PDB file of C-alpha atoms in Angstrom:
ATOM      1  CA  UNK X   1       1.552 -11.165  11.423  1.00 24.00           C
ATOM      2  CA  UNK X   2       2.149 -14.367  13.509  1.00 31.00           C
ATOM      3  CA  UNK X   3       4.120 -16.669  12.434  1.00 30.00           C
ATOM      4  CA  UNK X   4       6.151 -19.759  14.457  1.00 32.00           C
ATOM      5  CA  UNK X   5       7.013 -22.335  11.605  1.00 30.00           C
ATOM      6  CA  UNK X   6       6.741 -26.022  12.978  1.00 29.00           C
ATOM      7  CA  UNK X   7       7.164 -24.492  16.677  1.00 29.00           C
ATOM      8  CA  UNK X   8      10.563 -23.152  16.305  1.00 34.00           C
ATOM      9  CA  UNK X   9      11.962 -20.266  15.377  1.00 38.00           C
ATOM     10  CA  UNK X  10      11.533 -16.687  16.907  1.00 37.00           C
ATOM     11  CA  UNK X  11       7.349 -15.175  18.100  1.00 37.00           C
ATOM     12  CA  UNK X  12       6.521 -12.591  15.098  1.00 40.00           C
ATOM     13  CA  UNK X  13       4.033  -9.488  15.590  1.00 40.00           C
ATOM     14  CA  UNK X  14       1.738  -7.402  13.435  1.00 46.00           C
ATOM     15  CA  UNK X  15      -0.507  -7.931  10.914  1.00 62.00           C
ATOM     16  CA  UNK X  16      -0.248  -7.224   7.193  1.00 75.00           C
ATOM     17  CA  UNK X  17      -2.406  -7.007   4.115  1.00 86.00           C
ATOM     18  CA  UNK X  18      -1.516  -9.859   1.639  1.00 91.00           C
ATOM     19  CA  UNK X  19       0.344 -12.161   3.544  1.00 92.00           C
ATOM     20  CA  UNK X  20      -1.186 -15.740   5.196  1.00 92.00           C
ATOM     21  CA  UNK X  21       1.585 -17.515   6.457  1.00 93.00           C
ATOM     22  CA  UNK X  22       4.410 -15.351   6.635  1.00 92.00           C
ATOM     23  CA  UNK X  23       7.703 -17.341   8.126  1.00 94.00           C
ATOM     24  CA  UNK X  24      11.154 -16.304   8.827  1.00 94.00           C
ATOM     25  CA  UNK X  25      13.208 -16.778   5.559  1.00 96.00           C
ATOM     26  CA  UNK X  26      15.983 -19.221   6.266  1.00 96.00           C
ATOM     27  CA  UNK X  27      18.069 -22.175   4.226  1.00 96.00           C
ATOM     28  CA  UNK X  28      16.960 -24.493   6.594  1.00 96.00           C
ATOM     29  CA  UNK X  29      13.268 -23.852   6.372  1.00 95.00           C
ATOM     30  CA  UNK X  30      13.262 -22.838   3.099  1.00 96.00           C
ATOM     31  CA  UNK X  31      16.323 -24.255   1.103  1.00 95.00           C
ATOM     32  CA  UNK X  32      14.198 -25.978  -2.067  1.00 96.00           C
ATOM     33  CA  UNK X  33      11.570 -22.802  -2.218  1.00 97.00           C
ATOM     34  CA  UNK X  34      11.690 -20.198  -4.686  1.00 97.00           C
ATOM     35  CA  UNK X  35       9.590 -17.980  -7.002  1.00 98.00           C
ATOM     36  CA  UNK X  36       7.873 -19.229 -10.199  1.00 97.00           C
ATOM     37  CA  UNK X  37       5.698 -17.319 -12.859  1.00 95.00           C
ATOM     38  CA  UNK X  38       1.982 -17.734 -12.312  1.00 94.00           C
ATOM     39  CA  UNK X  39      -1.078 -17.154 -14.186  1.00 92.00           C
ATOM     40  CA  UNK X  40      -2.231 -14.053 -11.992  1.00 92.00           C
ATOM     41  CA  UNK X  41       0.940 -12.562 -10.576  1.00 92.00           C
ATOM     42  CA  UNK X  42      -1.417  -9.531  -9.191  1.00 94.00           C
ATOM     43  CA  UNK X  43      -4.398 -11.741  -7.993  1.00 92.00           C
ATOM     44  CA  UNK X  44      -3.380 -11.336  -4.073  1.00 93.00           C
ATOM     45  CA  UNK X  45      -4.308  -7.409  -4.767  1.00 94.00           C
ATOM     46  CA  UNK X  46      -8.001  -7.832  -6.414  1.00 92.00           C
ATOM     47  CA  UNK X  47      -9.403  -7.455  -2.951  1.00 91.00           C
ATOM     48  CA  UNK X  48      -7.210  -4.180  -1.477  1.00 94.00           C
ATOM     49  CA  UNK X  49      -9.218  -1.204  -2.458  1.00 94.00           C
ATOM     50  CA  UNK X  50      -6.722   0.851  -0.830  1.00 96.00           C
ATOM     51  CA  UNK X  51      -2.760   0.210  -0.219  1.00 96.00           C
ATOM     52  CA  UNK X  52      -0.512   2.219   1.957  1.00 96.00           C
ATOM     53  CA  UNK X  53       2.069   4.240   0.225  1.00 97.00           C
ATOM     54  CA  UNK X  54       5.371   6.379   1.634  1.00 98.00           C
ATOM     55  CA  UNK X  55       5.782   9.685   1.620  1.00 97.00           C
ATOM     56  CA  UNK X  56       8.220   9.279  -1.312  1.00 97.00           C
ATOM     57  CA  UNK X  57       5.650   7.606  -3.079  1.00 98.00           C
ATOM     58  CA  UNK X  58       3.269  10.993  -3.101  1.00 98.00           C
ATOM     59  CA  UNK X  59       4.227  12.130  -6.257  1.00 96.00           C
ATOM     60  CA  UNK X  60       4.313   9.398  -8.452  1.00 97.00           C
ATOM     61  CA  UNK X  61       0.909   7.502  -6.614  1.00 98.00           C
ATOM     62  CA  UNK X  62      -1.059  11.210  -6.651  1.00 97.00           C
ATOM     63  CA  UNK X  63      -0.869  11.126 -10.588  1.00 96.00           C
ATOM     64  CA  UNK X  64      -3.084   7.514 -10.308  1.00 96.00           C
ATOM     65  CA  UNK X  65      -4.903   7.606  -6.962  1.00 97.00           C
ATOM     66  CA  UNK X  66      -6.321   9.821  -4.423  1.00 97.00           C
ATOM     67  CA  UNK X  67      -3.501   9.540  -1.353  1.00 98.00           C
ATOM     68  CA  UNK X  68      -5.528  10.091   1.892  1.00 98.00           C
ATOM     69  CA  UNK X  69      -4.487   9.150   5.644  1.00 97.00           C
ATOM     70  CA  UNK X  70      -7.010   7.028   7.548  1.00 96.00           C
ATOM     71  CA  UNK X  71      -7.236   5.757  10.837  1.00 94.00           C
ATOM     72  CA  UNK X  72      -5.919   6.978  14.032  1.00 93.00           C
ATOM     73  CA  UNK X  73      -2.678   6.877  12.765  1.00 95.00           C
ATOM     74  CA  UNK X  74      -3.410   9.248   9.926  1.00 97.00           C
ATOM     75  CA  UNK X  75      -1.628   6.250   7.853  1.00 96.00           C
ATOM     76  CA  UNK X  76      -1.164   7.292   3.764  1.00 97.00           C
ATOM     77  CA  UNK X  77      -3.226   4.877   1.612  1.00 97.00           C
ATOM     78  CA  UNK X  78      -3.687   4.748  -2.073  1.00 97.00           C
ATOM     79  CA  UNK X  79      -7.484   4.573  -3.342  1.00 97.00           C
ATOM     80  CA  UNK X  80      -7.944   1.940  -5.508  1.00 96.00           C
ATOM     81  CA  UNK X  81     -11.617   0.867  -5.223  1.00 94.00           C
ATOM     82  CA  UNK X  82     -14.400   2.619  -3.035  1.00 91.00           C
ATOM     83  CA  UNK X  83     -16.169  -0.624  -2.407  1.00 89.00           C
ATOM     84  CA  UNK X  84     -14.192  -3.124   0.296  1.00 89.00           C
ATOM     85  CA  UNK X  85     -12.948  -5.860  -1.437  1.00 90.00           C
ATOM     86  CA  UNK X  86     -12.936  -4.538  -4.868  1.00 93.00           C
ATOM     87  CA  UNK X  87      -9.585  -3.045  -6.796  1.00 95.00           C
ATOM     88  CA  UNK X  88     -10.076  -1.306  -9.764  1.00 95.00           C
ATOM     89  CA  UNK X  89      -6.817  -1.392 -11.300  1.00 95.00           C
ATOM     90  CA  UNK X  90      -6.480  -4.801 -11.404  1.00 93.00           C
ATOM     91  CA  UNK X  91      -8.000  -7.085 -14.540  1.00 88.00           C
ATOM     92  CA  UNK X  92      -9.709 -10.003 -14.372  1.00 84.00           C
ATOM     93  CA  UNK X  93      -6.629 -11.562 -15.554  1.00 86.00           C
ATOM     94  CA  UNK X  94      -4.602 -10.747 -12.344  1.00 87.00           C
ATOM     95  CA  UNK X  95      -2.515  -7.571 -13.706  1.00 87.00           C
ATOM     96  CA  UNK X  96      -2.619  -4.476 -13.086  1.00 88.00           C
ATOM     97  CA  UNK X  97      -3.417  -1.749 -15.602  1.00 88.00           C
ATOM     98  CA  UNK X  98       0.396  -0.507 -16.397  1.00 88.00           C
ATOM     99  CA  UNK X  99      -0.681   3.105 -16.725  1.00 91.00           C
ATOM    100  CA  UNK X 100      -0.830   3.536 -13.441  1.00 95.00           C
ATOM    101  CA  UNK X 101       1.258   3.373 -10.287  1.00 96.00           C
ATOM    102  CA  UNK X 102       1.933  -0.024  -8.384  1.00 96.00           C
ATOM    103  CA  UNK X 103       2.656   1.206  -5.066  1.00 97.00           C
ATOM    104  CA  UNK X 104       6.123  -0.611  -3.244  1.00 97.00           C
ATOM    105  CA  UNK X 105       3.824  -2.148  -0.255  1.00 96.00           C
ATOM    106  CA  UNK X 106       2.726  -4.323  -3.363  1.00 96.00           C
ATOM    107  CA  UNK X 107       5.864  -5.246  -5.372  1.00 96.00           C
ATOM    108  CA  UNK X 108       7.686  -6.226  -2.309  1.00 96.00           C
ATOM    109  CA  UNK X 109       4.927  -9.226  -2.026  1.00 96.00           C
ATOM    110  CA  UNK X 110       5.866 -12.493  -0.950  1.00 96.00           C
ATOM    111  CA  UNK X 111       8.627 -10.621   1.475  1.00 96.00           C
ATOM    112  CA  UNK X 112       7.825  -8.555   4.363  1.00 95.00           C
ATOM    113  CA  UNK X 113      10.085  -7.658   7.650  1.00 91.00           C
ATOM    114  CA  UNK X 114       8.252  -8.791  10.537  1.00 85.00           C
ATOM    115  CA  UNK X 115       9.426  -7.741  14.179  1.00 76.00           C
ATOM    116  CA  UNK X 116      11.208 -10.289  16.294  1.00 69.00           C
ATOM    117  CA  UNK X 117       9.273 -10.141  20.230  1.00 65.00           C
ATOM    118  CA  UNK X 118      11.908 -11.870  21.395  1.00 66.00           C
ATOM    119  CA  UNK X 119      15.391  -9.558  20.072  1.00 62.00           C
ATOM    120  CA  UNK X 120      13.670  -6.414  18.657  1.00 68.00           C
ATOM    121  CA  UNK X 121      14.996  -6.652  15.355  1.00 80.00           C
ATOM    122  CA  UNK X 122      13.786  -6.987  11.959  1.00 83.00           C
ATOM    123  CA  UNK X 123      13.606 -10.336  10.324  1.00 89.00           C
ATOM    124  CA  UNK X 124      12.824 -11.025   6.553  1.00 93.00           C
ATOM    125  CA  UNK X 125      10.314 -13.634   6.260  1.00 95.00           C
ATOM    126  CA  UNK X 126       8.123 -14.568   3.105  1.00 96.00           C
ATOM    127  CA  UNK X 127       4.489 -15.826   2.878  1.00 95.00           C
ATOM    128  CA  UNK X 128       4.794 -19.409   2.621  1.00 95.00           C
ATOM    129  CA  UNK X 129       1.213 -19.612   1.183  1.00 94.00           C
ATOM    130  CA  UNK X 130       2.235 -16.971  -1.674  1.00 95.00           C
ATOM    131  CA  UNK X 131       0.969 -18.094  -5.000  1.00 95.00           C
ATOM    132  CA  UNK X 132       4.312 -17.613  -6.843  1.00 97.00           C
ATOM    133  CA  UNK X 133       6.387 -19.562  -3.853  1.00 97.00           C
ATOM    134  CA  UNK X 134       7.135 -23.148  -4.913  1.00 97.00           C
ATOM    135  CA  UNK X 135       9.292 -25.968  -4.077  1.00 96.00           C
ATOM    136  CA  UNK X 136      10.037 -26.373  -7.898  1.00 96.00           C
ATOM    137  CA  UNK X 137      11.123 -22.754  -8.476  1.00 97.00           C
ATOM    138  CA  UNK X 138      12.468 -20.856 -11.860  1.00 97.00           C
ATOM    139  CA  UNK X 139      14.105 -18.251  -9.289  1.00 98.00           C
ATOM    140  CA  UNK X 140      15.333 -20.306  -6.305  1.00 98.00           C
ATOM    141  CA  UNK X 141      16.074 -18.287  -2.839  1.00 98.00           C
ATOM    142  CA  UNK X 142      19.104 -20.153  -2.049  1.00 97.00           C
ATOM    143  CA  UNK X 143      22.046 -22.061  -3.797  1.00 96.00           C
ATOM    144  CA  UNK X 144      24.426 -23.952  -1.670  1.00 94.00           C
ATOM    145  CA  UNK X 145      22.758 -22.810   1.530  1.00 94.00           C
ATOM    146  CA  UNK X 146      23.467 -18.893   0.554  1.00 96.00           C
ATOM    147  CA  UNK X 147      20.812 -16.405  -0.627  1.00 97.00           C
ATOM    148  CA  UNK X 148      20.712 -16.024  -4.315  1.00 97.00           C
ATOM    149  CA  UNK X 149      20.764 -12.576  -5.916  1.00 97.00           C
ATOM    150  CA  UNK X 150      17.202 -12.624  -5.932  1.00 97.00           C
ATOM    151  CA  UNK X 151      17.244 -12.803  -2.040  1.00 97.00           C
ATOM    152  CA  UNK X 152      19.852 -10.376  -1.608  1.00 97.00           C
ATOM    153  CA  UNK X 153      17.564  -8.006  -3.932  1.00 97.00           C
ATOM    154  CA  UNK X 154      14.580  -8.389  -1.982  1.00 96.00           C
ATOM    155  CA  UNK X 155      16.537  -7.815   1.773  1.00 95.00           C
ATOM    156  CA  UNK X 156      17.790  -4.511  -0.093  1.00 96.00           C
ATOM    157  CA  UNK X 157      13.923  -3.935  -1.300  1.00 96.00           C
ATOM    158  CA  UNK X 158      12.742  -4.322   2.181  1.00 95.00           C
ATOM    159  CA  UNK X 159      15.230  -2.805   4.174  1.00 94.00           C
ATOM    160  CA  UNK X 160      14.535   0.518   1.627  1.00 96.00           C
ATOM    161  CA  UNK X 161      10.618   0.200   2.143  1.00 95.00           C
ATOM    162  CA  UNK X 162      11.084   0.235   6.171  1.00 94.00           C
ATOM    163  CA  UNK X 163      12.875   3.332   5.797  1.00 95.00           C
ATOM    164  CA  UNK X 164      10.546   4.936   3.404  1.00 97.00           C
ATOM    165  CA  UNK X 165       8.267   3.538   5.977  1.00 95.00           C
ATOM    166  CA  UNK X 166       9.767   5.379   8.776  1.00 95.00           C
ATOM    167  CA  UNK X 167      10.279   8.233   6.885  1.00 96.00           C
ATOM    168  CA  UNK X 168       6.588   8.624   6.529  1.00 97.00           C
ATOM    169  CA  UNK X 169       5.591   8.446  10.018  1.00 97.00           C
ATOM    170  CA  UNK X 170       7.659  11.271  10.974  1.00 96.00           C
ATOM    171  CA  UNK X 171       6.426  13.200   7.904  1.00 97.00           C
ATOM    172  CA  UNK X 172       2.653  12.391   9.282  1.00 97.00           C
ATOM    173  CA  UNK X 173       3.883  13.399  12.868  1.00 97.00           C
ATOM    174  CA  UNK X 174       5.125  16.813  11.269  1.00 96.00           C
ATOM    175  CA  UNK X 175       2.293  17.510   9.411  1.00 97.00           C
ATOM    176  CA  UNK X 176       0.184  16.446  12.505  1.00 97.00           C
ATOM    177  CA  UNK X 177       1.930  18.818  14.849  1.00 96.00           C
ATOM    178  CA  UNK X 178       1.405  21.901  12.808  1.00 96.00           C
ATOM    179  CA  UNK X 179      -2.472  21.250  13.324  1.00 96.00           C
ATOM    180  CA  UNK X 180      -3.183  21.280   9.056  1.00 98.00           C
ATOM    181  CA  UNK X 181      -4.868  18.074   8.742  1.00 98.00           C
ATOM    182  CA  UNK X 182      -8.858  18.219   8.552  1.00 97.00           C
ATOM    183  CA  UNK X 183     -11.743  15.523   8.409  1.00 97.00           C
ATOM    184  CA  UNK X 184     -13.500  15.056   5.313  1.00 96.00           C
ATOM    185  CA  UNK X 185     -15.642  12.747   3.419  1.00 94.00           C
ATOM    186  CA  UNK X 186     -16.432  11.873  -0.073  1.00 93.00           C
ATOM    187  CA  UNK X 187     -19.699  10.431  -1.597  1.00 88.00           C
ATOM    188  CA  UNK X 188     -20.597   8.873  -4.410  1.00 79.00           C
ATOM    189  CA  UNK X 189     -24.163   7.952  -6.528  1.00 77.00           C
ATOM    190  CA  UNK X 190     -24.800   4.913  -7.538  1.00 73.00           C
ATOM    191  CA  UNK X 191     -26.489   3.411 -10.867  1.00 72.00           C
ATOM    192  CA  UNK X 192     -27.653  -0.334 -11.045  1.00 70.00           C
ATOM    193  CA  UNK X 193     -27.593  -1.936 -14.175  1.00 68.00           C
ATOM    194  CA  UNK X 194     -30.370  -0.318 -16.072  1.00 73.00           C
ATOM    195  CA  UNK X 195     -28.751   3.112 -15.546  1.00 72.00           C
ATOM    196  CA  UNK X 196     -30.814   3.901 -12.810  1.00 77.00           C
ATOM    197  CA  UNK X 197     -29.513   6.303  -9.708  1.00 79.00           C
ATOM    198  CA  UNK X 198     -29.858   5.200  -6.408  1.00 78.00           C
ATOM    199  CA  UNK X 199     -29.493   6.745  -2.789  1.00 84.00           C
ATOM    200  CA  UNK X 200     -26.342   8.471  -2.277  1.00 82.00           C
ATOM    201  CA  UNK X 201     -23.189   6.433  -0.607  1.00 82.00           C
ATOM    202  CA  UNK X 202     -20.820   7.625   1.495  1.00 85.00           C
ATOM    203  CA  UNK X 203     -17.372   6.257  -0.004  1.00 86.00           C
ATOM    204  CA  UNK X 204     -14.918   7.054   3.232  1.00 87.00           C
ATOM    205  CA  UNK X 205     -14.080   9.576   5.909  1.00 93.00           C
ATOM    206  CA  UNK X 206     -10.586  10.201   6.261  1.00 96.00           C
ATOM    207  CA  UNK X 207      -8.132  12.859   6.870  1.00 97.00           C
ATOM    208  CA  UNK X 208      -6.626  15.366   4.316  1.00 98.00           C
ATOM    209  CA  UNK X 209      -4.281  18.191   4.619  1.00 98.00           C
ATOM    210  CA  UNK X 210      -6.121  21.317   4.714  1.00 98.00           C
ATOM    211  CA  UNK X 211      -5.141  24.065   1.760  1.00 96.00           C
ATOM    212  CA  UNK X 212      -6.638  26.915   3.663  1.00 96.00           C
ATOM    213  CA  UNK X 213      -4.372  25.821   7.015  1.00 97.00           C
ATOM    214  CA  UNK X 214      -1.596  25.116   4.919  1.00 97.00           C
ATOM    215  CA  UNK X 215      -1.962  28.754   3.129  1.00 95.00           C
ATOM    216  CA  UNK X 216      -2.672  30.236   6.576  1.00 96.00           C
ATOM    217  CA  UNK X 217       0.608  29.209   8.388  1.00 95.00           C
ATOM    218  CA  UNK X 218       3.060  32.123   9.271  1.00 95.00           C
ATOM    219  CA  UNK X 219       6.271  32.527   6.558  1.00 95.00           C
ATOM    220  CA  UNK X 220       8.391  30.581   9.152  1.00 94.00           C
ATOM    221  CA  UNK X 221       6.600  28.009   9.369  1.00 94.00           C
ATOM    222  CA  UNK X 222       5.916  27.299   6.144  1.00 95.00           C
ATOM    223  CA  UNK X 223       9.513  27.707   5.708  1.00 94.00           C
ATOM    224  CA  UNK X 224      10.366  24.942   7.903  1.00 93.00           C
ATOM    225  CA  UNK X 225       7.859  22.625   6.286  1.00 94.00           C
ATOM    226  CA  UNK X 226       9.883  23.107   3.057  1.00 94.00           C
ATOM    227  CA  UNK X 227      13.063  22.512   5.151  1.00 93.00           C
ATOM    228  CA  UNK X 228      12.122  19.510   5.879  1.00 91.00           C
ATOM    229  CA  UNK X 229      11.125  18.351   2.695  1.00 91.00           C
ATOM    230  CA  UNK X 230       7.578  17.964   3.231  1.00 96.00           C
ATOM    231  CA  UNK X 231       6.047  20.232   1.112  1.00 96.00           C
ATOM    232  CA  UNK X 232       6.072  18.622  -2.086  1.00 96.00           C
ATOM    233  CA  UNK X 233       4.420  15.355  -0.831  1.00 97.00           C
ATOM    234  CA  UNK X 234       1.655  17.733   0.926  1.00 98.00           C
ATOM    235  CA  UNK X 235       1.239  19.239  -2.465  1.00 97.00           C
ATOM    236  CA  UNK X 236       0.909  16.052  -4.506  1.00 98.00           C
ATOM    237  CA  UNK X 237      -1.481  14.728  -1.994  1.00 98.00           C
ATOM    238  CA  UNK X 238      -4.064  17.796  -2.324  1.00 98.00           C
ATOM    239  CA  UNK X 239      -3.619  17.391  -5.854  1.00 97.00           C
ATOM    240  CA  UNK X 240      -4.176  13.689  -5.596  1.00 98.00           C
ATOM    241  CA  UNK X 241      -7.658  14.412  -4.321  1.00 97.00           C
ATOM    242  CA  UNK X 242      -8.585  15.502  -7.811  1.00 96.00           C
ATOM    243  CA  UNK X 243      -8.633  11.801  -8.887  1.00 97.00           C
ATOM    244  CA  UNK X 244     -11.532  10.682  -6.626  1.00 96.00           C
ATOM    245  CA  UNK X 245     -13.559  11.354  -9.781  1.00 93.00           C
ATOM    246  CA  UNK X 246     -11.451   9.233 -11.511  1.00 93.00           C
ATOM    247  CA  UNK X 247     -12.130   6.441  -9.076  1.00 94.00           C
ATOM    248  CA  UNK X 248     -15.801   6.752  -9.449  1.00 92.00           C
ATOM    249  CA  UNK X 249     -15.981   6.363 -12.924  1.00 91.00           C
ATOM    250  CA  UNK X 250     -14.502   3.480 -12.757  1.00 92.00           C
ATOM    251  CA  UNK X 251     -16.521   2.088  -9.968  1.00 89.00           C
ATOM    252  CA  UNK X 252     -19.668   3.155 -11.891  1.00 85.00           C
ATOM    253  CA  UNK X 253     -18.509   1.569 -15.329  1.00 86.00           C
ATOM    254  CA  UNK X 254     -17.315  -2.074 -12.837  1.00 86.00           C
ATOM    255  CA  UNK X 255     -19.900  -4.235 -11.130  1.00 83.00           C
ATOM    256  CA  UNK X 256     -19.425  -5.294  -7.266  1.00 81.00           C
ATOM    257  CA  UNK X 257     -17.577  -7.908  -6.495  1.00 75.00           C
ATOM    258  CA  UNK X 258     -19.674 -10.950  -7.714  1.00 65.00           C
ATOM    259  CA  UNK X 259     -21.867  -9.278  -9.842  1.00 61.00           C
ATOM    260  CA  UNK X 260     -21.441  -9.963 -13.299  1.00 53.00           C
ATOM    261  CA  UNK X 261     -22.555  -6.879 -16.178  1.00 47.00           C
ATOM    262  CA  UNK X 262     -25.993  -8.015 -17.857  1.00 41.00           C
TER     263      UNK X 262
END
């Protein structure tokens, strides 16, 4: 995320899902904005076929989605879609099906910390560009130059999500050092619009913790991974991995993006 508003203001870093024009939130810059209730409140998210989740997210994410790690990083996303560009859990009327999990990365949206080059700290700064953010706003940010509830709420939102955030990387790091994670990949078969099978697709590689490592480990060891409070969240992401047929179904029954059902 880069962001100098109107040339001032401190150099931000990093790059995040959602967000295109996320700015330092201040009374000076942003005194009149606020939020406002819009048509499609989930719209940003019908393009995200997978979100990253925290480690305390495991549980209550593996009962919707399939919670893989991906990338170098080994970083947790939720599954949401298996073609790019395409969510499956949101309608066409920009909300998401309320059986299922919305992950935190998501209800934090229009606020994100971004990292300051220039202090190393943490600033709160909002997407100026967000759909809900207004200059004639129901919820305003700021009365009488001081952050509203609202505000206050979200800081406290954000400042919980960085440590859940944290949190996780250490719990990937742990998992990581005890050698358990292992490649895999999962395909799928798809039908066109006559019911008709096609060539089998690859959906994704991506990294999984490994039952048979897991089961393998010395008493100790597995001992300390329960110490340290990381074997529940390995256990509800195995069991997550049941839900890729889940996914599937869905994709099967849902066009792609821009293809309408005949």
């Amino acid at each position: 995320m880069e962001s100098n508003p109107a040339g001032q203001g401190p150099a931000l870093s990093g790059n995040v899902m959602f967000y295109k024009k996320p700015e330092p939130l201040s009374p000076e810059a942003h005194g009149s904005l606020g939020v406002k209730r819009i048509d499609q409140p989930l719209g940003f998210l019908r393009s995200a076929h997978a979100v990253p989740v925290t480690v305390s997210e495991f549980g209550m994410a593996a009962a919707s989605f399939p919670v893989i790690f991906v990338g170098n990083d080994k970083t947790p996303v939720a599954v949401m879609g298996i073609r790019e560009g395409q969510n499956l859990f949101v309608g066409a009327d920009g909300n998401s099906d309320q059986d299922f999990y919305l992950p935190a990365f998501v209800r934090r949206y229009p606020f994100v910390f971004a990292s300051d080059n220039q202090s190393d700290r943490l600033l709160l700064c909002v997407d100026r560009e967000g759909p809900m953010v207004t200059d004639q706003p129901e919820v305003p940010f700021f009365e009488n130059g001081q952050p509203t509830k609202f505000t206050n709420d979200a800081i406290e939102f954000c400042k919980e999500f960085e440590r859940q955030r944290r949190a996780t990387m250490e719990f990937v790091k742990l998992v990581d050092s005890y050698g358990l994670f292992e490649q895999k990949s999962v395909n799928f078969t798809p039908r066109d619009q006559n019911g008709q099978e096609g060539p089998q697709q690859k959906i994704a590689d991506y990294w999984a913790v490994s039952e048979e490592k897991l089961n393998q480990l010395p008493a100790d060891k597995f001992q300390e991974l329960r110490d340290n409070g990381a074997i529940g969240a390995i256990y509800a992401h195995i069991l997550s991995l049941l839900n890729w047929q889940r996914v599937i179904q869905r994709a099967l029954r849902t066009p792609p993006p821009g293809q309408a059902l005949s």
